[in-house]
Tab-separated table of C-alpha atoms in Angstrom:
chain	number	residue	atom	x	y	z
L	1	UNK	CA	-50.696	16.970	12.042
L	2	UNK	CA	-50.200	13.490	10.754
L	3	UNK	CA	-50.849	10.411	12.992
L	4	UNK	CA	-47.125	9.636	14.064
L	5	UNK	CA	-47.323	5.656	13.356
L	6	UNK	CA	-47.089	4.734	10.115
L	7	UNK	CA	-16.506	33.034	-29.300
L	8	UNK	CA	-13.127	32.425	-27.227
L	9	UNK	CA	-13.306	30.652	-24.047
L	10	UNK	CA	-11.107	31.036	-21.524
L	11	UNK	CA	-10.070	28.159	-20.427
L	12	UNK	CA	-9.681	27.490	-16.243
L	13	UNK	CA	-6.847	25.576	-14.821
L	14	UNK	CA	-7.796	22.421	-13.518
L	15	UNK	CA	-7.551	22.845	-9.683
L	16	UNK	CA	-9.925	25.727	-10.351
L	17	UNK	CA	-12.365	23.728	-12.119
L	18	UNK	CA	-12.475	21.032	-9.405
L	19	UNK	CA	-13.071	23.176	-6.601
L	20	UNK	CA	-15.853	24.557	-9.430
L	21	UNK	CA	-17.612	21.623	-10.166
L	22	UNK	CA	-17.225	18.566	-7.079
L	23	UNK	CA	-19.560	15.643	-8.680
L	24	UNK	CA	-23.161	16.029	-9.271
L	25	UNK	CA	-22.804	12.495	-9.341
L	26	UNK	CA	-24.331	10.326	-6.817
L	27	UNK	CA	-27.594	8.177	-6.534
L	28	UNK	CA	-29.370	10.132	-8.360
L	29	UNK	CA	-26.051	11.169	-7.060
L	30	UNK	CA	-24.231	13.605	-5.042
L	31	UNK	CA	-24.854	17.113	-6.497
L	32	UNK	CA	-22.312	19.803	-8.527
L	33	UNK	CA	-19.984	21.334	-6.050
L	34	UNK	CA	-19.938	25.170	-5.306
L	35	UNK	CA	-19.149	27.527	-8.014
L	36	UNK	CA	-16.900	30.229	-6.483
L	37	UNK	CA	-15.746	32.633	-8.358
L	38	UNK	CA	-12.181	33.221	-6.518
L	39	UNK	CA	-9.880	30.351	-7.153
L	40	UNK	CA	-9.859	27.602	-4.781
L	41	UNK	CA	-12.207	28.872	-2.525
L	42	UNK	CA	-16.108	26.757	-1.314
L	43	UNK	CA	-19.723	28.424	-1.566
L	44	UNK	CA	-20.001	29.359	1.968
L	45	UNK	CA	-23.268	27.898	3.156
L	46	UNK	CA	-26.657	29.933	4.223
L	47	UNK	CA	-25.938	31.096	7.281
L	48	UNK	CA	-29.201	31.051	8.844
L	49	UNK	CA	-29.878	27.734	10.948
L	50	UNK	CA	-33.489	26.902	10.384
L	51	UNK	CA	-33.447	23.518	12.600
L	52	UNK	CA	-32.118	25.182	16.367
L	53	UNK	CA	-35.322	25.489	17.832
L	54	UNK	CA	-36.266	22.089	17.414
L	55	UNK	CA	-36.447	19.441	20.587
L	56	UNK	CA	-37.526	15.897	21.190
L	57	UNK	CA	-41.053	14.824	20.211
L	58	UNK	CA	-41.479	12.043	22.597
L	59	UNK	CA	-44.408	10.593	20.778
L	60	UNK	CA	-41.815	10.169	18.056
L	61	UNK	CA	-39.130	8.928	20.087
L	62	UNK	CA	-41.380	5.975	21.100
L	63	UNK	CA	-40.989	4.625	17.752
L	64	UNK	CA	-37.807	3.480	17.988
L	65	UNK	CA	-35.862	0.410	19.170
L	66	UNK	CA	-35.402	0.721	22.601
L	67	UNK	CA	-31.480	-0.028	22.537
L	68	UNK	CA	-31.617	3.141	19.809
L	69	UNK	CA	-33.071	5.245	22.460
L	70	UNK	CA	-31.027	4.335	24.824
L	71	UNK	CA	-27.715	4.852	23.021
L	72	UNK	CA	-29.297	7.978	21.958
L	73	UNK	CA	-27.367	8.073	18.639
L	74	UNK	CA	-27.625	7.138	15.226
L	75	UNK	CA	-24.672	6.345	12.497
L	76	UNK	CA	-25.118	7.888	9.348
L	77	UNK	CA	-22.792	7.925	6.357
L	78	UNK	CA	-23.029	10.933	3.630
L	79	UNK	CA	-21.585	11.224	0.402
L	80	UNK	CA	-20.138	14.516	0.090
L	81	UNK	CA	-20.175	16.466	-3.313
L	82	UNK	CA	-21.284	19.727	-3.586
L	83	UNK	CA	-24.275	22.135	-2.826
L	84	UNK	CA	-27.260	22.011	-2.509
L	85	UNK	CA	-27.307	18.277	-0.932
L	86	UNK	CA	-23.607	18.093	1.295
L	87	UNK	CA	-20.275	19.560	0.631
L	88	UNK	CA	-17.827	21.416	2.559
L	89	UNK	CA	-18.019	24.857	2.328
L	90	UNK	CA	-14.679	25.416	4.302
L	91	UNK	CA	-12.509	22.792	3.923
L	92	UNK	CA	-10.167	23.653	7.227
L	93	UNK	CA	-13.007	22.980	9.235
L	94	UNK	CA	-14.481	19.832	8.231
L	95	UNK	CA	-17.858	20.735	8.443
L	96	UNK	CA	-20.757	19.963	6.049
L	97	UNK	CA	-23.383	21.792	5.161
L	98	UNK	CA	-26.165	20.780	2.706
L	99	UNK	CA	-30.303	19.960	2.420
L	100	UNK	CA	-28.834	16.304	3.503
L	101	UNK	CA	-27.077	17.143	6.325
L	102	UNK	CA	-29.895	19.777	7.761
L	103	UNK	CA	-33.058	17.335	6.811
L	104	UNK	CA	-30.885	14.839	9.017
L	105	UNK	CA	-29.892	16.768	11.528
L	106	UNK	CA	-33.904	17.477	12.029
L	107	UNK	CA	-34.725	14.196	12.258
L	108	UNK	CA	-32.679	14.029	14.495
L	109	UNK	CA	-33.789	16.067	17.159
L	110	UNK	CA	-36.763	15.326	16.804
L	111	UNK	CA	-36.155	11.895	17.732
L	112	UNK	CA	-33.674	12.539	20.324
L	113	UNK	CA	-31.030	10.904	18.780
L	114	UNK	CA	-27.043	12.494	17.847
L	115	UNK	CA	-26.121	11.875	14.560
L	116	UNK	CA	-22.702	10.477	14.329
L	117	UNK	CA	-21.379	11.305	11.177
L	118	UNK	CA	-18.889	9.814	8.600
L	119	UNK	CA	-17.767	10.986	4.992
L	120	UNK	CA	-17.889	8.192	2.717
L	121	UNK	CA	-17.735	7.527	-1.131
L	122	UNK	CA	-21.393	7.057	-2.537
L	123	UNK	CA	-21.089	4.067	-3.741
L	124	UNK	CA	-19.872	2.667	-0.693
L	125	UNK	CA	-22.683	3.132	1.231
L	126	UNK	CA	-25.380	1.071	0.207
L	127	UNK	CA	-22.993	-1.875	0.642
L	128	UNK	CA	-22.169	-0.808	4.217
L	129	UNK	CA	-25.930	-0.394	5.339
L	130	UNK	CA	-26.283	-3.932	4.418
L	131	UNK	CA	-23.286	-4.845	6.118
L	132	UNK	CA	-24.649	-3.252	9.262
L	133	UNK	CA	-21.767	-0.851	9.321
L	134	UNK	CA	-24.026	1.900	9.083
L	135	UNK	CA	-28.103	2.517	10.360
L	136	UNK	CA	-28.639	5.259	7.587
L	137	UNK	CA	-26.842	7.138	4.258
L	138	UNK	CA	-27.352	9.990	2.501
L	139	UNK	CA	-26.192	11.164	-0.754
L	140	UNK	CA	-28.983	11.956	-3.142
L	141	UNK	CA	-29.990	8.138	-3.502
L	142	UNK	CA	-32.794	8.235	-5.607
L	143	UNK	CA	-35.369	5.423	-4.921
L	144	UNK	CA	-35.526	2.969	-8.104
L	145	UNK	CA	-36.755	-0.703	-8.278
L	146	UNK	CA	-33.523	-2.229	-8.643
L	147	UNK	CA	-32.400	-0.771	-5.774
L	148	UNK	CA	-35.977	-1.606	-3.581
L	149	UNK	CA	-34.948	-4.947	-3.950
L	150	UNK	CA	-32.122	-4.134	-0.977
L	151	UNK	CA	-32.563	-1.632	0.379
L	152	UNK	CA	-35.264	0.650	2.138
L	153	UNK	CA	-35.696	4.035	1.559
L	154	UNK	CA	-37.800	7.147	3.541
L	155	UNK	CA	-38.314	9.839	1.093
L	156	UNK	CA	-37.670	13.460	1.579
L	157	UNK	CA	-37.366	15.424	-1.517
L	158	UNK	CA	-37.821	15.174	-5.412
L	159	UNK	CA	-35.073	15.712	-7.120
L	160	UNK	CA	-33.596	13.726	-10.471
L	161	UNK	CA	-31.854	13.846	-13.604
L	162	UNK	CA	-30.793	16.229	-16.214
L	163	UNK	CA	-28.318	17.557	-18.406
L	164	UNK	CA	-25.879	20.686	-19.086
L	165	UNK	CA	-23.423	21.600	-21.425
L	166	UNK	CA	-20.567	24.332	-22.002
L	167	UNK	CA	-22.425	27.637	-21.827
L	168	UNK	CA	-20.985	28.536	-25.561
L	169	UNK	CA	-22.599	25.503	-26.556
L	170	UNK	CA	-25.817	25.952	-28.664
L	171	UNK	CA	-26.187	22.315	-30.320
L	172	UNK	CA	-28.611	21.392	-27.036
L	173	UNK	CA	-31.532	23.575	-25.667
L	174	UNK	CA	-33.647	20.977	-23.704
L	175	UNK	CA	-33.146	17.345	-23.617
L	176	UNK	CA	-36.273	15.365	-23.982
L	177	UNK	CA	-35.457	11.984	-25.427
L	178	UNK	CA	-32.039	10.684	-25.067
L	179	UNK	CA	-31.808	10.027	-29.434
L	180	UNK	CA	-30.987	14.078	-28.989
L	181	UNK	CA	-27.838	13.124	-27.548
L	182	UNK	CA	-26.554	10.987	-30.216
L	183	UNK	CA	-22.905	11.043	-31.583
L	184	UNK	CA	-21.767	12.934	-28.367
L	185	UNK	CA	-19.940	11.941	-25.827
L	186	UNK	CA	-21.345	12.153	-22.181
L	187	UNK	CA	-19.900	11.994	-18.752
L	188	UNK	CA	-21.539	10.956	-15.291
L	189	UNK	CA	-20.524	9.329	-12.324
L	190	UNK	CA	-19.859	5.870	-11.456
L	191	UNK	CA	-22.599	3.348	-9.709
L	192	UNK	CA	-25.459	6.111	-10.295
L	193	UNK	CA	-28.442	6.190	-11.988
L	194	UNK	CA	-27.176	8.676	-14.633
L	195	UNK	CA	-24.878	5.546	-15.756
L	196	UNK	CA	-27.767	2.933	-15.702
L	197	UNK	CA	-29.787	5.316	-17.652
L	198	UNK	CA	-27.424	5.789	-20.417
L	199	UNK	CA	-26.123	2.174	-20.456
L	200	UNK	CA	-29.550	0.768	-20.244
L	201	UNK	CA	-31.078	2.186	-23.298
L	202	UNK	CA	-28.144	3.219	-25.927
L	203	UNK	CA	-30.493	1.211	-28.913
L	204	UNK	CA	-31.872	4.675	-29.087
L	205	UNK	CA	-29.295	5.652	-31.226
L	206	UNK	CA	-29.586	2.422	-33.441
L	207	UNK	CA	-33.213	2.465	-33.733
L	208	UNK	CA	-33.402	6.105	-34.935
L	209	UNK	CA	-30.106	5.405	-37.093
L	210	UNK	CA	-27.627	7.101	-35.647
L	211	UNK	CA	-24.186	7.293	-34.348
L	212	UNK	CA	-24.283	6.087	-30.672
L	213	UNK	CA	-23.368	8.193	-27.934
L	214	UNK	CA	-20.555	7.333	-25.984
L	215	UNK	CA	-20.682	7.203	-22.218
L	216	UNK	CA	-17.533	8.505	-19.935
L	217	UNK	CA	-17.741	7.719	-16.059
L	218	UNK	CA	-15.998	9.009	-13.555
L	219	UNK	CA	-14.892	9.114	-10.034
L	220	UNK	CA	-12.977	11.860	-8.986
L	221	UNK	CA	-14.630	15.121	-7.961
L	222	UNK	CA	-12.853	17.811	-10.070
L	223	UNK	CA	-13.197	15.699	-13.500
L	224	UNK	CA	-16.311	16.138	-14.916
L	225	UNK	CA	-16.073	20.295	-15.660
L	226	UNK	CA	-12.486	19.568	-16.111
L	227	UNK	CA	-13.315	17.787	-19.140
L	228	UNK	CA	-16.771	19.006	-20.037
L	229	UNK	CA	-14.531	22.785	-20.435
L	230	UNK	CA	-11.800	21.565	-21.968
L	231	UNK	CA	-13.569	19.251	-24.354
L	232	UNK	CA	-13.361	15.542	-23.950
L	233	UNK	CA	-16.552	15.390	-23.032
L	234	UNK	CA	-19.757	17.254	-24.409
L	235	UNK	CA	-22.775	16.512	-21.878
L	236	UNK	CA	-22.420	16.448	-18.064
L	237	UNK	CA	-25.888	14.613	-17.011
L	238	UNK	CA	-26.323	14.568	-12.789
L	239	UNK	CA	-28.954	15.524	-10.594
L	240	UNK	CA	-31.207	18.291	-11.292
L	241	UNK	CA	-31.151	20.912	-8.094
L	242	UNK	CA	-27.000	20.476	-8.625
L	243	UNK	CA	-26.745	21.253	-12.237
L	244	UNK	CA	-29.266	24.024	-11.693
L	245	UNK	CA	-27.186	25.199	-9.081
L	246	UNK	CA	-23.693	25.008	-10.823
L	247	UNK	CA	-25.797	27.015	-13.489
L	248	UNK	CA	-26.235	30.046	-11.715
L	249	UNK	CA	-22.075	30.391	-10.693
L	250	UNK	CA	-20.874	32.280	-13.695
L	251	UNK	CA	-17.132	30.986	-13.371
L	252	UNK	CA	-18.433	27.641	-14.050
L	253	UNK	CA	-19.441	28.131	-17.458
L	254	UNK	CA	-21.816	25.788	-17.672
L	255	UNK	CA	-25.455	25.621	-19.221
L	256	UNK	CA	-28.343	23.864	-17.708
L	257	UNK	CA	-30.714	21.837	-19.995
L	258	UNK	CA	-33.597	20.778	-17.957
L	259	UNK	CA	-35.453	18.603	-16.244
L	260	UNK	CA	-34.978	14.964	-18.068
L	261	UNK	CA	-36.881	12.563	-15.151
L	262	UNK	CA	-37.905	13.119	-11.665
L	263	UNK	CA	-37.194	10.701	-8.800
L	264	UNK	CA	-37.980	10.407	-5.191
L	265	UNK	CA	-34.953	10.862	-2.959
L	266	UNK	CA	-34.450	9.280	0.561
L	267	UNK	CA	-32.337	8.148	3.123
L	268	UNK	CA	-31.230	4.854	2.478
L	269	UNK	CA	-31.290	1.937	5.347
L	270	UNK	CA	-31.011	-1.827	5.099
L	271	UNK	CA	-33.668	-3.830	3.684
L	272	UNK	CA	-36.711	-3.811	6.897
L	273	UNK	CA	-34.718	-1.552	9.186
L	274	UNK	CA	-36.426	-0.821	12.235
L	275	UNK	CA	-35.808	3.136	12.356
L	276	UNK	CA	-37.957	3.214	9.013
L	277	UNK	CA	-41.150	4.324	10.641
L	278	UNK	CA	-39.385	6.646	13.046
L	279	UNK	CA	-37.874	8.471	10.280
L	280	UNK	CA	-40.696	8.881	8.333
L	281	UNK	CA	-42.919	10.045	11.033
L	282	UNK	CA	-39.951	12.664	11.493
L	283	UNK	CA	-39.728	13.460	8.153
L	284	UNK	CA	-43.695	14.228	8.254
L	285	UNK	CA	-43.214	16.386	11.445
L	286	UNK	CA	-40.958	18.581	9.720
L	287	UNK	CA	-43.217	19.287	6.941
L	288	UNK	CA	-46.343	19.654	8.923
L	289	UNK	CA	-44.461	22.351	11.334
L	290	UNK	CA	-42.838	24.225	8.779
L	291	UNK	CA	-39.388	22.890	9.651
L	292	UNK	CA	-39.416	21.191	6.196
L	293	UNK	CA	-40.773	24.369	3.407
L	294	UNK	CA	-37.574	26.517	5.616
L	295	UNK	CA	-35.227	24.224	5.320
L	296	UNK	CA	-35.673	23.774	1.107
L	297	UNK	CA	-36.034	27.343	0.666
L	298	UNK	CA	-32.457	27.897	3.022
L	299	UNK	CA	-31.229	25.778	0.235
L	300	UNK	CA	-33.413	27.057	-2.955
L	301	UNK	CA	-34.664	23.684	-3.410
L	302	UNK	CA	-38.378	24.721	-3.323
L	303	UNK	CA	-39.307	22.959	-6.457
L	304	UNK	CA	-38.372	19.538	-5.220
L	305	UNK	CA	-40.849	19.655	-2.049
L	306	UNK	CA	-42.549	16.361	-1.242
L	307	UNK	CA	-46.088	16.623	0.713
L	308	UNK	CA	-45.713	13.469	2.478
L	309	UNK	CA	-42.726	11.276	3.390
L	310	UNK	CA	-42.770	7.170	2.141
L	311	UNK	CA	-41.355	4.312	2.384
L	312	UNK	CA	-39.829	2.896	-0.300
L	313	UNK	CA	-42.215	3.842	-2.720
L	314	UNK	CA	-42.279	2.467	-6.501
L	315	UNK	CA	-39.892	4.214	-8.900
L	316	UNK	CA	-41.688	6.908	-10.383
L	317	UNK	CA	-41.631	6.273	-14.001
């Protein structure tokens, strides 16, 4: 145990393809939504709650603010997009589900503290932690320079980027270098890294003289597979455990192409928070007592395990 300080296609109607394919964009980003196969209709989630038996370390209390302990809560905003990281699986009842919302419902209880829980657009949230609106957000943020410079992150997973395309699409089999993707058009989602990446280094195209790709961002959930299917746009590039997962639901058509680059993921706080240490010790609990390896393999996310949680640690390049 650690020490606890420090052919034909068919084409889908729209409304089917958004309850398909909610973003896979968020920080990294929020992830590809379920991919029912029945119109209209969410993933439902595992079943199986792997976090119920845990209680209150007290050694790990301790290293909060008192006033935290006292209030015995914590506010945490998630973006919400789609499995494995946070989505809805049943709309009526408001509930999420998701390797987010189960990692942070952990930490948690191990610290003695209720989460109190708001939906909010991902790239709202980093504004509102430094606002003070917020003391922590999820949503896939994946840990990058730029973003060390305000705000503070506690790592639990390794996720990234990647790409996928139509499944009757056989002009991309892996995407190594980002010249590959030259002359097509690509979507992604607004304010994540996806769109940094592709903004930040188009010369590719000019330096190996070709056309230039083209980059399409959007917002809305449903849009992406809407117009990756119907054929605006020919790459969708998001995080890697969603696209892998929109992969394996059939009615979504779509093709994964790989791992392109691996980033840390953590919860996000403001710059020097005080709950930093607490959730990292947490985060270390869980992995040292098995809490952690159950809770990734719930969500067949076993490939992105960390062995040990940090703090804002560089961008891995």
């Amino acid at each position: 145990m650690r020490t606890l300080i420090p052919g034909r296609r068919r084409r889908l109607p729209a409304a089917v393809l958004a309850a398909l394919f909610l973003p896979v964009l968020a920080g990294c980003g929020t992830d590809t939504s379920s991919g029912p196969e029945t119109a209209g209709a969410a993933s439902p989630a595992p079943s199986d709650d792997v976090t119920a038996s845990l209680t209150k370390n007290a050694e790990l209390a301790k290293l909060l603010p008192e006033n935290v302990r006292a209030q015995g809560t914590f506010r945490i905003a998630s973006a919400v997009g789609a499995p494995p990281s946070a989505y809805f699986p049943d709309a009526s009842s408001h509930r999420l589900a998701g390797l987010d919302i189960d990692i942070a419902d952990a930490v948690g209880r191990l610290l003695g503290l209720r989460p109190e829980r708001q939906d909010a657009s991902f790239e709202a949230i980093l504004p509102a932690l430094s606002s003070g609106k917020y003391d922590v957000g999820t949503g896939n943020f994946g840990v990058t320079d730029e973003r060390r410079k305000t705000i503070d992150f506690v790592t639990y997973i390794n996720d990234g980027q990647g790409f996928a395309v139509r499944k009757d699409d056989n002009s991309l089999n892996k995407v190594t270098s980002l010249d590959q993707l030259c002359g097509k058009t690509i979507g992604t989602g607004a304010g994540t890294t996806f769109e940094a990446t592709l903004n930040s280094r188009k010369s590719v195209c000019a330096d190996a003289g070709k056309k230039p790709y083209t980059v399409r961002v959007f917002s809305e959930n449903g849009a992406v597979l809407t117009s990756l299917q119907q054929g605006r746009i020919d790459v969708v590039m998001s995080t890697i455990n969603g696209l892998r997962y929109q992969a394996s639901q059939p009615a979504a058509g779509v093709r994964f192409l790989g791992e392109f680059h691996r980033l840390d993921v953590g919860f996000a706080f403001d710059k020097g928070s005080p709950l930093l240490k607490a959730f990292q010790s947490a985060v270390n609990e869980l992995i040292d007592d098995g809490t952690y390896a159950r809770i990734l393999k719930k969500w067949g996310t076993e490939d992105s395990a960390i062995e040990e949680s940090r703090i804002s640690p560089p961008e891995t390049t």
